[in-house]
XYZ file of C-alpha atoms in Angstrom:
477
model
C -24.175 -26.737 -28.680
C -23.425 -25.084 -32.052
C -20.253 -26.190 -33.765
C -17.488 -23.664 -34.146
C -17.064 -22.228 -37.618
C -13.690 -22.299 -39.333
C -13.122 -20.413 -42.570
C -10.268 -21.527 -44.833
C -9.131 -18.849 -47.291
C -7.201 -20.055 -50.327
C -7.864 -19.922 -54.067
C -6.737 -23.525 -54.564
C -9.419 -26.147 -53.828
C -6.818 -28.859 -53.221
C -5.088 -26.729 -50.571
C -8.388 -26.139 -48.793
C -9.249 -29.860 -48.819
C -5.808 -30.769 -47.454
C -6.281 -28.385 -44.515
C -9.755 -29.794 -43.785
C -8.409 -33.354 -43.844
C -5.753 -32.382 -41.292
C -8.471 -31.000 -39.011
C -10.777 -34.038 -38.818
C -10.060 -34.218 -35.067
C -11.607 -30.759 -34.618
C -15.392 -30.736 -34.183
C -16.227 -27.763 -36.393
C -18.001 -26.576 -39.521
C -15.648 -25.682 -42.371
C -16.267 -23.008 -44.981
C -14.252 -22.524 -48.165
C -13.576 -18.910 -49.106
C -11.404 -17.424 -51.846
C -9.483 -14.193 -51.534
C -11.710 -12.507 -54.119
C -14.907 -12.525 -52.050
C -13.613 -13.026 -48.523
C -15.033 -9.965 -46.721
C -18.591 -10.504 -47.957
C -18.389 -14.224 -47.193
C -16.965 -13.651 -43.712
C -19.757 -11.210 -42.883
C -22.297 -13.863 -43.864
C -20.593 -16.832 -42.130
C -19.522 -15.062 -38.882
C -16.633 -17.509 -38.246
C -14.863 -18.321 -34.969
C -11.466 -18.829 -36.645
C -9.831 -17.912 -39.953
C -7.086 -19.969 -41.603
C -5.376 -18.257 -44.545
C -2.517 -19.458 -46.732
C 0.356 -17.255 -47.845
C -0.848 -17.532 -51.465
C -4.162 -15.890 -50.576
C -2.474 -13.424 -48.234
C -0.196 -12.174 -51.031
C -3.079 -11.766 -53.456
C -3.389 -8.064 -52.559
C 0.383 -7.655 -52.295
C 2.558 -7.637 -49.178
C 0.025 -9.520 -47.091
C -2.667 -6.942 -47.755
C -5.495 -9.429 -47.219
C -4.237 -10.271 -43.727
C -3.966 -6.587 -42.900
C -7.471 -6.011 -44.236
C -8.835 -8.720 -41.952
C -6.993 -7.497 -38.843
C -7.941 -3.837 -39.426
C -11.627 -4.512 -40.089
C -13.552 -4.128 -36.778
C -15.865 -6.994 -37.741
C -13.005 -9.492 -38.049
C -10.040 -8.090 -36.140
C -10.961 -9.861 -32.891
C -11.084 -13.279 -34.581
C -8.137 -15.662 -34.236
C -6.183 -15.788 -37.510
C -3.772 -18.575 -38.506
C -1.404 -17.825 -41.404
C 0.185 -20.831 -43.145
C 3.273 -20.048 -45.208
C 6.954 -20.560 -45.808
C 9.986 -18.361 -46.399
C 10.983 -14.787 -45.547
C 7.901 -13.191 -47.114
C 5.543 -15.150 -44.865
C 7.700 -14.518 -41.793
C 7.739 -10.761 -42.503
C 3.939 -10.689 -42.716
C 3.667 -12.741 -39.540
C 5.983 -10.384 -37.654
C 3.964 -7.353 -38.746
C 0.687 -8.904 -37.603
C 1.852 -10.310 -34.255
C -0.991 -9.934 -31.731
C -2.719 -12.048 -29.104
C -5.133 -13.332 -31.797
C -2.546 -14.148 -34.501
C -0.739 -17.445 -35.104
C 1.849 -18.323 -37.747
C 2.606 -21.857 -38.950
C 5.432 -22.803 -41.283
C 4.029 -24.919 -44.126
C 6.585 -27.633 -43.342
C 5.084 -28.045 -39.846
C 1.383 -27.960 -40.705
C 0.839 -31.721 -40.519
C 2.103 -31.866 -36.920
C 1.099 -28.486 -35.528
C -2.138 -27.389 -37.189
C -4.529 -29.205 -34.804
C -2.809 -28.045 -31.563
C -2.537 -24.502 -32.968
C -6.270 -24.408 -33.758
C -7.063 -25.629 -30.235
C -4.702 -23.048 -28.756
C -6.372 -20.314 -30.819
C -9.839 -21.359 -29.637
C -8.709 -21.568 -26.004
C -6.977 -18.202 -26.034
C -9.794 -16.474 -27.898
C -12.420 -17.939 -25.538
C -10.456 -16.817 -22.485
C -10.002 -13.314 -23.857
C -13.665 -12.943 -24.782
C -14.860 -14.119 -21.371
C -12.549 -11.677 -19.611
C -13.604 -8.645 -21.631
C -16.048 -6.739 -19.522
C -17.115 -3.210 -20.506
C -18.687 -0.629 -18.205
C -20.821 1.997 -19.989
C -21.393 5.250 -18.084
C -23.928 7.617 -19.679
C -27.015 9.422 -18.404
C -28.828 8.773 -21.701
C -30.928 5.602 -21.507
C -31.019 5.263 -25.306
C -27.218 5.514 -25.604
C -26.724 2.890 -22.894
C -29.286 0.577 -24.494
C -27.813 0.894 -27.997
C -24.210 0.360 -26.901
C -25.097 -2.553 -24.642
C -27.062 -4.287 -27.416
C -24.252 -3.985 -29.973
C -21.432 -4.922 -27.596
C -23.271 -7.977 -26.254
C -23.750 -9.129 -29.869
C -19.968 -9.019 -30.264
C -19.436 -11.219 -27.225
C -18.587 -8.624 -24.560
C -20.003 -8.633 -21.049
C -21.588 -5.243 -20.414
C -22.782 -3.342 -17.354
C -24.244 0.162 -17.330
C -24.315 3.141 -14.971
C -26.191 6.447 -15.233
C -23.447 8.584 -13.659
C -19.998 8.485 -12.112
C -21.211 7.761 -8.595
C -23.163 4.704 -9.729
C -20.159 3.608 -11.802
C -17.873 3.713 -8.756
C -20.290 1.470 -6.865
C -20.249 -1.062 -9.724
C -16.453 -0.868 -9.947
C -16.122 -1.895 -6.318
C -18.178 -5.018 -7.064
C -16.238 -6.032 -10.189
C -13.557 -4.292 -12.216
C -14.218 -3.969 -15.962
C -11.561 -4.249 -18.654
C -12.518 -0.886 -20.135
C -14.824 2.022 -19.267
C -16.825 3.982 -21.860
C -17.942 7.237 -20.269
C -19.847 10.336 -21.274
C -18.549 13.679 -19.968
C -21.657 15.564 -18.867
C -23.746 13.651 -16.306
C -25.555 14.523 -13.051
C -24.186 13.719 -9.549
C -20.663 12.859 -10.760
C -19.605 13.745 -14.309
C -17.074 11.974 -16.510
C -14.212 14.310 -15.578
C -14.712 13.678 -11.860
C -15.037 9.932 -12.459
C -11.840 9.820 -14.524
C -10.002 11.847 -11.880
C -11.232 9.623 -9.042
C -10.180 6.470 -10.864
C -6.771 7.881 -11.763
C -6.142 8.768 -8.119
C -7.041 5.274 -6.879
C -4.281 2.660 -7.430
C -6.934 -0.069 -7.537
C -8.601 1.432 -10.634
C -5.906 3.636 -12.222
C -4.873 1.051 -14.833
C -8.394 0.503 -16.263
C -8.527 2.027 -19.794
C -10.948 4.976 -19.752
C -12.575 5.916 -23.084
C -14.307 9.295 -23.250
C -17.426 9.742 -25.374
C -17.889 13.443 -26.025
C -18.658 16.175 -28.542
C -16.066 17.785 -30.794
C -16.101 21.134 -28.948
C -14.821 19.573 -25.707
C -11.115 20.086 -26.455
C -10.450 21.650 -23.044
C -12.047 18.774 -21.171
C -10.238 16.276 -23.374
C -6.855 17.745 -22.462
C -7.804 17.729 -18.801
C -8.944 14.112 -18.913
C -5.776 13.058 -20.732
C -3.882 14.342 -17.690
C -6.055 12.063 -15.556
C -5.153 9.050 -17.686
C -7.927 8.823 -20.325
C -6.857 6.211 -22.899
C -8.912 7.383 -25.896
C -11.675 9.698 -27.116
C -14.634 9.011 -29.371
C -16.370 12.039 -30.845
C -20.177 11.932 -30.784
C -22.031 11.011 -32.882
C -19.975 7.912 -33.703
C -20.777 4.624 -35.443
C -20.134 1.081 -34.282
C -17.115 0.724 -36.569
C -15.347 3.658 -34.865
C -16.111 2.195 -31.449
C -14.792 -1.248 -32.430
C -11.589 0.242 -33.848
C -11.016 2.017 -30.531
C -11.751 -1.087 -28.456
C -9.552 -3.253 -30.663
C -6.646 -0.867 -30.195
C -7.155 -0.936 -26.441
C -7.330 -4.732 -26.381
C -4.365 -5.084 -28.714
C -1.281 -6.839 -27.461
C 0.836 -3.685 -27.763
C -1.618 -1.590 -25.760
C -1.795 -4.202 -23.011
C 1.998 -4.272 -22.894
C 1.997 -0.483 -22.590
C -0.478 -0.669 -19.708
C 1.724 -3.226 -17.967
C 4.744 -0.973 -18.451
C 2.835 2.000 -17.028
C 1.827 -0.107 -14.027
C 5.457 -1.131 -13.533
C 6.678 2.474 -13.691
C 3.908 3.584 -11.350
C 4.873 0.861 -8.891
C 8.531 1.869 -9.086
C 7.637 5.513 -8.494
C 5.523 4.588 -5.474
C 8.359 2.524 -4.014
C 10.787 5.371 -4.667
C 8.435 7.864 -3.013
C 7.935 5.522 -0.060
C 11.708 5.249 0.289
C 12.193 9.015 0.289
C 9.357 9.475 2.795
C 10.976 6.869 5.042
C 14.228 8.828 4.880
C 12.421 11.956 6.062
C 10.793 10.042 8.923
C 14.146 8.537 9.904
C 15.703 12.007 9.826
C 13.010 13.434 12.104
C 12.990 10.403 14.416
C 16.509 11.239 15.599
C 15.147 14.338 17.298
C 12.229 14.089 19.739
C 11.291 17.693 18.972
C 10.785 17.225 15.212
C 9.453 13.654 15.125
C 6.309 13.518 12.976
C 6.642 17.152 11.846
C 6.416 16.480 8.093
C 3.453 14.129 8.469
C 1.548 16.747 10.489
C 2.372 19.449 7.946
C 1.162 17.160 5.156
C -2.156 16.590 6.946
C -2.707 20.322 7.383
C -1.664 21.175 3.820
C -3.939 18.489 2.350
C -6.787 19.768 4.534
C -6.262 23.339 3.316
C -6.099 22.289 -0.344
C -9.299 20.262 0.028
C -11.034 23.061 1.941
C -10.090 25.461 -0.886
C -11.871 23.279 -3.459
C -8.951 21.133 -4.581
C -9.643 17.875 -6.392
C -8.910 14.458 -4.924
C -5.728 14.261 -6.977
C -4.609 17.699 -5.770
C -5.236 16.671 -2.154
C -3.059 13.598 -2.661
C -0.302 15.676 -4.282
C -0.496 18.077 -1.332
C 0.000 15.141 1.045
C 3.169 14.202 -0.827
C 4.373 17.814 -0.888
C 3.863 18.165 2.863
C 5.691 14.946 3.636
C 8.676 15.952 1.520
C 8.806 19.713 2.134
C 11.873 19.342 4.392
C 13.600 16.595 2.363
C 16.576 18.924 1.890
C 17.437 18.670 5.590
C 19.028 15.330 4.704
C 21.975 17.443 3.537
C 22.254 19.530 6.727
C 24.930 18.696 9.313
C 23.619 16.865 12.391
C 25.305 19.256 14.816
C 23.291 22.095 13.246
C 20.057 20.235 12.633
C 19.793 18.887 16.181
C 21.382 21.779 18.064
C 19.287 22.341 21.234
C 19.902 26.094 21.479
C 19.852 29.128 19.204
C 21.685 28.888 15.869
C 24.617 31.156 15.065
C 24.476 33.239 11.886
C 26.800 30.779 10.149
C 24.664 27.830 11.259
C 21.471 29.543 10.158
C 23.011 30.241 6.726
C 23.837 26.549 6.510
C 20.307 25.399 7.387
C 18.881 27.882 4.863
C 20.417 25.713 2.147
C 17.903 22.899 2.700
C 15.292 24.138 0.159
C 17.937 24.134 -2.597
C 19.212 20.712 -1.504
C 15.644 19.391 -1.544
C 15.094 20.756 -5.045
C 18.243 18.984 -6.257
C 16.904 15.685 -4.920
C 13.350 16.023 -6.244
C 14.004 17.566 -9.662
C 15.434 14.259 -10.903
C 12.180 12.408 -10.150
C 9.690 13.394 -12.905
C 6.654 11.889 -11.156
C 6.891 14.388 -8.270
C 8.418 17.364 -10.078
C 5.130 19.257 -9.601
C 5.773 19.603 -5.843
C 9.095 21.422 -6.380
C 7.603 24.881 -5.621
C 6.639 23.712 -2.110
C 10.115 22.357 -1.402
C 11.909 25.412 -2.780
C 9.674 28.226 -1.514
C 8.033 27.209 1.785
C 10.403 29.525 3.727
C 9.699 32.602 1.607
C 7.868 35.466 3.356
C 5.261 37.709 1.791
C 7.287 40.784 2.889
C 10.270 39.539 0.851
C 12.486 38.746 3.860
C 12.357 34.964 3.467
C 14.689 32.578 1.695
C 16.124 31.296 -0.600
C 15.024 33.823 -3.276
C 13.447 36.643 -1.285
C 10.150 36.372 -3.167
C 7.258 38.665 -2.215
C 3.478 38.262 -2.075
C 1.997 36.270 -4.916
C 5.445 35.682 -6.407
C 5.486 32.827 -3.898
C 3.576 29.797 -5.269
C 0.209 29.256 -3.560
C 0.981 25.824 -2.157
C 4.269 27.112 -0.754
C 2.346 29.892 1.024
C -0.118 27.357 2.430
C 2.772 25.133 3.526
C 4.327 28.084 5.336
C 1.156 28.451 7.418
C 1.032 24.721 8.173
C 4.755 24.706 9.012
C 4.337 27.673 11.339
C 1.378 26.151 13.170
C 3.267 22.924 13.803
C 6.374 24.824 14.938
C 4.332 26.906 17.380
C 2.462 23.962 18.892
C 5.472 21.619 19.149
C 7.810 21.525 22.140
C 11.341 22.811 21.632
C 14.393 22.518 23.939
C 14.033 26.192 24.824
C 10.223 26.393 25.133
C 7.045 24.404 25.515
C 4.630 24.257 22.587
C 1.705 26.662 22.530
C -1.927 25.675 22.804
C -4.131 25.767 19.735
C -5.846 29.119 20.335
C -2.614 30.923 21.232
C -0.951 29.589 18.080
C -3.852 30.920 16.017
C -3.402 34.334 17.628
C 0.305 34.440 16.750
C -0.404 33.288 13.194
C -2.958 36.071 12.830
C -0.373 38.601 14.063
C 2.224 37.629 11.423
C -0.288 37.571 8.547
C 0.827 40.123 5.970
C 4.480 40.088 7.047
C 5.661 36.499 7.303
C 2.540 34.702 6.129
C 0.105 35.251 3.273
C -3.068 36.827 4.749
C -5.331 34.928 2.331
C -3.738 31.615 3.304
C -4.004 32.506 6.992
C -7.710 33.225 6.514
C -8.178 29.825 4.837
C -6.303 28.149 7.693
C -8.374 29.898 10.372
C -11.639 28.954 8.652
C -10.477 25.365 8.161
C -9.267 25.018 11.749
C -12.696 26.065 13.081
C -14.084 22.853 11.617
C -11.564 20.680 13.425
C -12.254 19.634 17.016
C -8.514 19.072 17.332
C -5.762 18.854 14.795
C -3.513 16.055 15.947
C -3.092 15.400 19.637
C -5.970 13.457 21.268
C -5.148 15.113 24.586
C -4.936 18.707 23.367
C -8.214 20.485 22.665
C -8.415 23.842 20.906
C -7.866 26.588 23.424
C -5.444 24.682 25.681
C -2.988 27.097 27.224
C 0.768 26.707 27.147
C 3.762 28.829 27.988
C 4.453 31.449 25.308
C 7.774 31.349 23.467
C 10.589 33.566 24.738
C 10.548 37.118 23.403
C 12.253 37.436 20.047
C 11.812 33.814 18.988
C 10.190 33.707 15.560
C 7.306 31.281 15.239
C 8.470 30.656 11.689
C 10.811 27.699 12.163
C 13.745 26.872 9.978
């Protein structure tokens, strides 16, 4: 086994010899380097560890030599031990604090140098072994070149020709970072990034996009899906290493952890709100499961209309929370078995505004506000709360209105039995253009043809049921 290589940087020979004498317990090769020729010497030696004294570090002023080493892609991944004393050394140490940096006070060198060197080797070895890069590019030459250079630098590398192949590899083993081209057959980089961002298992993996300079639109889109960085083609190895070093930096890893924590908190918050809605509906046998059924229909319509995986998931959330405002409606109104009085109906019409008040303070789901606020608007302008008409009503709110209506028609109420599937479709077709958006109704009818049944295992499309009493609107509150 080759001995590890330790470079000692100091202009004073006696200082370098003292450090080597303290490290006799370490089985390593030692190389003396002065600050004047350090970068050329380091490139030739290819060390495993650098030890630098404060005297050498200050040679370029304000610790410039240390900064030069940590910012150079060829050396920035190497463990660096700075030996010094006083405020100047401590200031430099604080500015360079990373996973690969260690500071020793000169007064403690005799006792702590050997354990610090061992700690540096252990930590660096662990980090290198854990750093696994997945390259996704349909160009064989690009994959081959990147793999060759990254393996030389100690990374584990796997390659995929397209997004679909990458997903298969991801399920076998998660990489620490993904380098992906944009334009590829079967599944391109945008679709891959979107799929990963939507999956909690993979969402925290840093995704680096390799693309051409004229892809500004795609870059913005992929940033929304969580891309961590972009490299403009053609790029050199130094640019790639700078990007990877930033991603593997201590600060970036802390940021990823913080994002994971916030994401987890948001999921728990969303789960709590959804549970509140379920608890609200569970008090009434006639509305139990309503929001979940609406969410399934809405997500189906969004997917059928060409929505992305992320949009389908957002639609699920919107459907589940569309009636969140009913938390603020009095029980004697919400669960009244008969017709509502005008005063009671005015009260229940407040639930979209109440829902908006609840959701607008949660940034992670602010995008579903239009569904909560506008799902009771009508295309003829006779809905509430704003009396919007036609396309003034947001698209997802119009789709939710169709889903809401279908579930209201097919659910039992105290004053009527729920309709069968085919009869509900007939009624929905009749109110298209007045209550419901005709385009959204057409989407719903086409989508429903592809479903053998929507929810109930006992109810098949076409089952008959008693019609609602005359004058009862299918469009529930």
